[in-house]
XYZ file of C-alpha atoms in Angstrom:
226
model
C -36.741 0.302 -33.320
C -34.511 -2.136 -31.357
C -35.643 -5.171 -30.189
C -33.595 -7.709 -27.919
C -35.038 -11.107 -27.945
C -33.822 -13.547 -25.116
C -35.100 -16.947 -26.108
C -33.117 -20.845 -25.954
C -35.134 -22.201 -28.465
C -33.076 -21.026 -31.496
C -34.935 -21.940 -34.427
C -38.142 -20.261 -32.424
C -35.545 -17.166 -31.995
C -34.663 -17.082 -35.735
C -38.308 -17.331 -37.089
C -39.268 -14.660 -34.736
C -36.113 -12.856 -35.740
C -36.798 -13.019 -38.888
C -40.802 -11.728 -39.033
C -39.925 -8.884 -36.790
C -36.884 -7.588 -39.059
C -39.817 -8.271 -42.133
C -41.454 -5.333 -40.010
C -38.760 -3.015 -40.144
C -37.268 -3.592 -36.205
C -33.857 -4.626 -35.315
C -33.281 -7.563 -33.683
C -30.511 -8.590 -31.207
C -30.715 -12.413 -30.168
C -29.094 -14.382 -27.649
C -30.208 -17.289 -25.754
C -29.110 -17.321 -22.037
C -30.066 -15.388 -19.357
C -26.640 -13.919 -18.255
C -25.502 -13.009 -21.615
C -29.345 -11.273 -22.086
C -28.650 -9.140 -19.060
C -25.419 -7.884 -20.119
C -27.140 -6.777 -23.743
C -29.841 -5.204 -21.526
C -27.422 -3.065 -19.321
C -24.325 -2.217 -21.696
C -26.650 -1.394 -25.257
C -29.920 1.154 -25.722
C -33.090 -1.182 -26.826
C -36.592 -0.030 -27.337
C -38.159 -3.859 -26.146
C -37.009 -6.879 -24.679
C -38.747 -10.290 -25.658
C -38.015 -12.317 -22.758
C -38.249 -16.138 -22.499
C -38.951 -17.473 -18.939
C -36.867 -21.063 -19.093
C -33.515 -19.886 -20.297
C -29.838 -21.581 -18.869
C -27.724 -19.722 -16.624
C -30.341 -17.033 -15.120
C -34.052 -17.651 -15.460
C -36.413 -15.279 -17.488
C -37.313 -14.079 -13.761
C -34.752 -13.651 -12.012
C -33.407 -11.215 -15.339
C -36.201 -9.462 -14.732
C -35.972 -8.845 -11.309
C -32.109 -7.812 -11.824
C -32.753 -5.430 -14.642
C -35.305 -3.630 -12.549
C -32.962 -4.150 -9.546
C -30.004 -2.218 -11.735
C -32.969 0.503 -12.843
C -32.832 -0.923 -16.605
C -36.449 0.291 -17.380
C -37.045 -0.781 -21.039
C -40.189 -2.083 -21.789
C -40.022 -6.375 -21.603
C -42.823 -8.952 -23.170
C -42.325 -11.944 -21.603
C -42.856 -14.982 -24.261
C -43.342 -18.571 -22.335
C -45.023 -22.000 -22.194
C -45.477 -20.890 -18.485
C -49.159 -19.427 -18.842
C -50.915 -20.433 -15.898
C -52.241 -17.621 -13.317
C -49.472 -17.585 -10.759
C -47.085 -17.819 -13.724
C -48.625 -14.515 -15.500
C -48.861 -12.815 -11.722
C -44.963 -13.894 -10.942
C -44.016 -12.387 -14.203
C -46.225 -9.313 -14.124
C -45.192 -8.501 -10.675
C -41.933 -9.207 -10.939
C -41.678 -6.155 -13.212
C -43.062 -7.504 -17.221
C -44.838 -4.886 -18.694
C -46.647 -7.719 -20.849
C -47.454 -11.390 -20.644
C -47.896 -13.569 -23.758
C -48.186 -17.682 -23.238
C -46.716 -19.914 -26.469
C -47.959 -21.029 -28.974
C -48.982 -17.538 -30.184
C -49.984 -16.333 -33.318
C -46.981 -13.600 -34.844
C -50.063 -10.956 -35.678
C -51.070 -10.585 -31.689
C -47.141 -10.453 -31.027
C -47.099 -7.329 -33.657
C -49.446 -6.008 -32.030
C -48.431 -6.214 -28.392
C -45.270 -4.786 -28.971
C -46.433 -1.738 -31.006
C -48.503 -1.272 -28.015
C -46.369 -1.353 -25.924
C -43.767 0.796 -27.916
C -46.353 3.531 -28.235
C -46.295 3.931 -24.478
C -44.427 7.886 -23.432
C -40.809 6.546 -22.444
C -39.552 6.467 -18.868
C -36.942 9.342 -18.594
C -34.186 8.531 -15.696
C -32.564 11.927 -16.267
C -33.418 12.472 -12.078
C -31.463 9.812 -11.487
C -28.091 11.075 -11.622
C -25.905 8.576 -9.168
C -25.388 5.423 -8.043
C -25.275 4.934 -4.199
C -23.940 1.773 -2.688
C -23.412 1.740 1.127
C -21.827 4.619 2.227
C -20.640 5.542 -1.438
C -22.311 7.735 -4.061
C -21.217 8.412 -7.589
C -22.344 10.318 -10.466
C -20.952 8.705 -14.056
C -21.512 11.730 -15.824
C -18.540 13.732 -13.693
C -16.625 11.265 -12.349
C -17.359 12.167 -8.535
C -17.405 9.580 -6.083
C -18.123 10.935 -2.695
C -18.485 9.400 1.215
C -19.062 11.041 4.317
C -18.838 15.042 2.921
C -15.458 13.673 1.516
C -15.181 13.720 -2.322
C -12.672 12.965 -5.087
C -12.654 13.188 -8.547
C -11.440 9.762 -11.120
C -9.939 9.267 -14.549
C -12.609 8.388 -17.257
C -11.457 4.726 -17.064
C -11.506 4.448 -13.098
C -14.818 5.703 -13.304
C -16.258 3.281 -16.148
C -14.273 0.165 -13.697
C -16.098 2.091 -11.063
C -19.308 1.973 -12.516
C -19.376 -1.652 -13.151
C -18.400 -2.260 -9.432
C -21.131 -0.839 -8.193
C -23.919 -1.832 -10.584
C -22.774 -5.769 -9.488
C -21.978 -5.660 -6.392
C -21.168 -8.588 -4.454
C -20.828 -10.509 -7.522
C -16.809 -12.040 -7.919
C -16.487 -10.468 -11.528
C -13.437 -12.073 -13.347
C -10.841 -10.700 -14.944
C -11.735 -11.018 -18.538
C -15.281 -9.659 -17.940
C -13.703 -6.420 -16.457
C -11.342 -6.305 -19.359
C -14.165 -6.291 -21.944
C -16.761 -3.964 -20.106
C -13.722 -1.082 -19.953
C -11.141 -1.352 -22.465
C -13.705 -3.393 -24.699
C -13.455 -6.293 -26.663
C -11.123 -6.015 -28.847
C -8.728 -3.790 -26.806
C -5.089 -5.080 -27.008
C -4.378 -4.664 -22.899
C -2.700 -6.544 -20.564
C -4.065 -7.784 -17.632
C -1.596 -6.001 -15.616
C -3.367 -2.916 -16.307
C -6.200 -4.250 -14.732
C -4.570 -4.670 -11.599
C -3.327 -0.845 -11.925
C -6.480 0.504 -11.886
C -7.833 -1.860 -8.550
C -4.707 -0.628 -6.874
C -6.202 2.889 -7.975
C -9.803 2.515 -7.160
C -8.570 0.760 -3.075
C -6.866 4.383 -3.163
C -9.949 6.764 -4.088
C -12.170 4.800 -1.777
C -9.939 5.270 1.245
C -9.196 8.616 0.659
C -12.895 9.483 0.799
C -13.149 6.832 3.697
C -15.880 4.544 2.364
C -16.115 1.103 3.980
C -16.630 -0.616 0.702
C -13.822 -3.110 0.013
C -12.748 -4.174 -4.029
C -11.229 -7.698 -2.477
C -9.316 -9.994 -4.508
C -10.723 -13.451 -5.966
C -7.535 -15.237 -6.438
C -7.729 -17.109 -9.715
C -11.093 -15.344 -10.634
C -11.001 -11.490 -10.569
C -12.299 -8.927 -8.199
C -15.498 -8.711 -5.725
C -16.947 -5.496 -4.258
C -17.642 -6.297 -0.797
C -20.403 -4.235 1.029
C -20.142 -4.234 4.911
C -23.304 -2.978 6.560
């Protein structure tokens, strides 16, 4: 089983770390909210421990985003926070379990088994991504508008993709770089710049309003007009 923990206090994060992968789990650490979201969207866990005070992105407000982007792993949330509002913000918010520090490791074992023996949620329904006037399906490509419909190249759809789960958001240059050609890829930025040139062209032909605008300095933003 894969386990991403999201926790700031590191030596906390390696102890834990370290019990869990005792117990036969993998563990994937980081320790700041942002860079815990992007594990949770881009990689396949089976449970996210999830710390409430974190830098960057709060352990709420990366709760309410993965939900928000339809990321429906299971998540613990581990915090000092354990007051009743604090339990009901996180429970409500979208936790599927609440457990206040200090804790003992043994009720932590057993939480998440629980919680991994509960039937998977199955998103196989949920086949496209709609945004404003815009639907697309990954799986073939297809981005349609207003009965009009076009097909894209496997990387304009992955740039696609990523558009359209973060909308709104001025994503720079480096980040898009990494999420489609990957980390390592030897590209230049020049091809990025291709590919926006390409994507402006598929939405006009199928005569969306959605706008990829240029963030000079920064990278690209996917305006939404209503």
């Amino acid at each position: 089983m894969n386990i991403l923990m999201i926790e700031d206090d590191k030596e906390l994060c390696d102890a834990v770390s370290f019990r869990l992968e005792q117990e036969g789990f993998s563990i994937t650490a980081c320790h700041d909210g942002e860079e815990g979201l992007y594990y949770m969207q881009e990689s396949p866990f089976d449970l996210v421990i999830l710390d409430r005070m974190l830098p960057h992105m709060n352990g709420i407000e990366v709760l309410k985003e993965a939900r928000t982007r339809q990321i429906r792993t299971p998540i613990l949330m581990l915090t000092a926070l354990g007051e009743l509002d604090d339990r009901l913000t996180g429970l409500n918010g979208g936790a599927d379990d609440y457990m206040v520090k200090p804790f003992a490791f043994e009720e932590l074992l057993a939480r998440i088994r629980c919680l991994l023996r509960r039937p998977a949620v199955y998103q196989d329904s949920v086949k496209s991504i709609s945004l404003g006037d815009v639907s697309f399906v990954p799986e073939t490509r297809t981005l349609s508008s207003w009965e009009k419909t076009c097909t894209l190249s496997s990387r304009e759809g992955e740039l696609m993709e990523v558009f359209l789960r973060n909308p709104g958001q001025t994503l720079p240059r480096q980040l898009l770089l990494s999420r489609v050609w990957g980390l390592e890829a030897d590209v230049e930025e020049g091809n990025l710049d291709n590919y926006i040139h390409f994507l402006r062209r598929r939405l006009k032909t199928v005569e969306s309003t959605l706008q990829i605008r240029t963030v000079r300095g920064v990278g690209y933003q996917l305006e939404v007009f209503q």
